[in-house]
XYZ file of C-alpha atoms in Angstrom:
243
model
C 82.488 79.917 118.097
C 79.179 78.466 119.348
C 78.058 78.828 122.951
C 78.513 75.084 123.451
C 82.102 75.300 122.212
C 82.806 78.241 124.507
C 81.409 76.346 127.501
C 83.442 73.251 126.599
C 86.595 75.322 126.199
C 86.225 77.250 129.455
C 84.916 74.428 131.670
C 88.410 73.302 132.790
C 89.171 76.899 133.718
C 85.988 77.103 135.804
C 86.874 73.920 137.656
C 90.452 75.042 138.279
C 89.180 78.355 139.630
C 87.721 76.505 142.597
C 91.204 75.497 143.689
C 93.510 77.960 141.920
C 91.551 81.204 141.442
C 94.544 83.410 140.531
C 95.834 80.873 137.991
C 92.396 80.451 136.411
C 91.868 84.190 136.080
C 95.243 84.653 134.404
C 94.689 81.692 132.088
C 91.218 82.893 131.085
C 92.711 86.248 130.120
C 95.392 84.589 127.990
C 92.843 82.300 126.317
C 90.618 85.246 125.400
C 93.589 87.094 123.938
C 94.699 84.016 121.990
C 91.228 83.413 120.571
C 91.049 87.024 119.360
C 94.487 86.925 117.725
C 93.959 83.595 115.977
C 90.445 84.577 114.866
C 91.804 87.750 113.286
C 94.634 85.792 111.672
C 92.173 83.254 110.232
C 89.912 86.082 109.035
C 92.744 87.586 106.991
C 93.862 84.266 105.563
C 90.301 83.512 104.457
C 90.301 86.631 102.249
C 93.220 85.225 100.258
C 91.588 81.796 100.062
C 88.333 83.331 98.811
C 90.249 85.272 96.132
C 92.683 82.578 94.991
C 90.955 82.173 91.626
C 91.240 85.923 91.022
C 94.913 85.971 92.029
C 95.633 83.142 89.575
C 93.709 84.739 86.680
C 96.306 85.160 83.945
C 93.926 87.211 81.799
C 93.867 90.120 84.256
C 96.523 92.601 85.236
C 95.319 94.776 88.094
C 93.196 92.501 90.284
C 91.980 95.263 92.600
C 92.987 93.142 95.569
C 94.557 96.016 97.450
C 95.694 96.097 101.068
C 92.708 98.284 101.948
C 90.264 95.814 100.393
C 91.843 92.834 102.141
C 91.713 94.665 105.474
C 88.068 95.595 104.919
C 87.186 91.968 104.151
C 89.270 90.786 107.117
C 87.226 92.981 109.450
C 84.000 91.619 107.953
C 85.192 88.039 108.418
C 86.256 88.781 111.986
C 82.860 90.218 112.858
C 81.135 87.224 111.311
C 83.184 84.799 113.419
C 83.564 86.770 116.662
C 80.176 88.481 116.624
C 81.716 91.868 117.324
C 83.587 94.648 115.556
C 87.362 94.523 115.508
C 88.832 96.815 118.166
C 91.776 98.583 116.531
C 92.536 100.513 119.721
C 93.930 97.165 120.904
C 97.640 97.340 119.954
C 97.805 93.606 119.233
C 94.943 93.798 116.739
C 96.479 96.909 115.199
C 99.814 95.080 114.797
C 98.072 92.232 112.969
C 96.264 94.607 110.601
C 99.492 96.511 109.885
C 101.198 93.198 109.128
C 98.441 92.272 106.671
C 98.777 95.720 105.086
C 102.543 95.326 104.652
C 102.267 91.873 103.080
C 99.583 92.983 100.638
C 101.423 96.157 99.635
C 104.609 94.198 99.000
C 102.722 91.580 96.950
C 100.913 93.934 94.561
C 103.419 93.602 91.704
C 103.272 89.812 91.967
C 99.482 89.583 92.280
C 98.946 91.943 89.329
C 101.501 90.304 87.039
C 99.717 89.693 83.696
C 99.887 86.484 81.659
C 100.921 84.423 84.678
C 98.494 82.026 86.346
C 100.021 80.462 89.460
C 102.157 83.056 91.216
C 102.931 81.252 94.456
C 100.823 83.709 96.447
C 98.532 81.318 98.288
C 96.900 81.349 101.745
C 99.830 79.477 103.309
C 102.492 81.849 101.981
C 100.381 84.874 102.897
C 99.813 83.526 106.414
C 103.513 82.794 106.902
C 104.504 86.307 105.880
C 101.845 87.900 108.093
C 102.932 85.775 111.058
C 106.571 86.761 110.567
C 105.763 90.467 110.381
C 103.379 90.269 113.334
C 105.961 88.434 115.438
C 108.585 91.057 114.571
C 106.187 93.847 115.548
C 105.485 92.219 118.906
C 109.202 92.385 119.707
C 109.624 89.248 121.775
C 106.286 89.544 123.579
C 104.197 87.352 121.253
C 105.161 84.841 118.589
C 102.755 83.556 115.921
C 103.468 80.658 113.633
C 101.747 78.471 111.060
C 103.092 74.937 111.435
C 102.278 71.397 110.305
C 103.095 67.741 110.953
C 106.582 67.042 109.675
C 105.515 64.931 106.686
C 103.272 67.776 105.450
C 105.763 70.551 106.034
C 106.950 72.353 102.911
C 108.724 75.348 104.436
C 111.371 74.642 107.061
C 110.707 78.037 108.627
C 107.378 76.589 109.807
C 108.751 73.375 111.297
C 107.162 72.452 114.644
C 109.062 72.424 117.914
C 108.800 69.555 120.407
C 105.731 71.010 122.163
C 103.851 71.570 118.891
C 104.778 68.125 117.575
C 103.586 66.476 120.776
C 100.210 68.200 120.651
C 99.643 67.450 116.968
C 100.681 63.797 117.208
C 99.193 62.896 120.606
C 96.023 64.984 120.558
C 94.996 66.515 117.221
C 95.575 63.306 115.267
C 93.581 61.099 117.628
C 90.302 59.930 116.102
C 88.303 60.890 119.201
C 89.843 64.339 119.616
C 87.147 67.075 119.375
C 87.463 68.911 116.066
C 88.621 72.548 116.261
C 89.425 72.317 119.977
C 92.612 74.253 120.870
C 95.190 73.174 123.415
C 96.755 75.683 125.792
C 98.928 75.673 128.879
C 101.258 77.706 131.019
C 104.705 76.330 130.244
C 108.043 77.538 128.885
C 109.331 78.512 125.457
C 112.934 79.299 124.648
C 113.737 79.074 128.323
C 111.174 81.697 129.335
C 107.806 81.366 131.118
C 105.075 81.473 128.487
C 101.453 80.779 127.699
C 101.172 78.538 124.661
C 98.078 78.072 122.523
C 97.729 75.899 119.455
C 94.698 75.534 117.186
C 94.328 72.689 114.647
C 93.496 73.292 110.997
C 92.233 70.757 108.506
C 92.478 70.220 104.770
C 89.596 71.809 102.872
C 88.607 70.965 99.302
C 90.601 73.935 98.001
C 93.778 72.563 99.625
C 93.685 69.182 97.911
C 94.700 70.425 94.454
C 98.191 70.793 95.918
C 98.148 68.453 98.925
C 95.793 65.663 97.862
C 96.095 62.624 95.618
C 97.710 60.995 93.795
C 100.537 61.095 96.335
C 103.839 61.988 94.723
C 102.360 63.767 91.707
C 103.747 67.236 91.036
C 101.289 69.998 91.867
C 100.950 73.437 90.274
C 103.593 74.884 92.627
C 106.183 72.275 91.656
C 105.928 70.419 94.949
C 104.960 66.799 95.474
C 101.412 66.034 96.554
C 101.223 64.458 100.000
C 98.109 62.366 99.395
C 96.143 64.164 102.114
C 92.414 63.594 102.543
C 89.565 66.048 103.014
C 89.184 66.948 106.699
C 92.555 65.518 107.689
C 94.808 67.481 110.031
C 96.896 69.703 107.791
C 98.577 71.948 110.308
C 98.069 74.285 113.213
C 98.260 77.906 114.256
C 100.663 78.190 117.171
C 100.732 81.225 119.452
C 103.164 81.956 122.270
C 102.647 84.808 124.726
C 105.698 85.405 126.893
C 104.979 86.336 130.490
């Protein structure tokens, strides 16, 4: 994140600190934690995206894409984005890495299956599995979810709740909304006080083979293409920290 983006993100917190210092301090702490979690999550997902061609190579058996390699690359990606080494003494970071490790270990037989091109192991399915395992590890303290606007949703387990839908429809989809800017607030979730943080994600070129045009055509996974365009809002990473 650039310095300008950081200033833009934290400016409302600075202004609120003039009038509500305790609230601003607490919110700043939650924002920092949310940025670290979602950055680590994105760093892991990027490893799968970067290796999708290898995963889909039907001519190879063992791809060498082990859990250890994915974790190593995740740490490199994290450092490149965050500008610092990943702190594994932080139990939240450790839980994310363990979740990545579990998903990759469980997927080895699928990834290394010979004579099969598309195996259904794509960044979205990887991210969903990691989020589910991470959420389970956090035992009701933190929930992580990959979601999307309803018309682009392919897995009902990722369907957005009312808060997520409102943010995506009324903010992220607005033409003048600043790209990559998260939304966060102290609110409630499941009847409990919570800090909620949601970060938009957009369709990249690599996504359009399944989600692009022509709309309605069957993609390699067997699903129907949505007709999405490059740079269009494709979904969001939603994080809930229960107080």
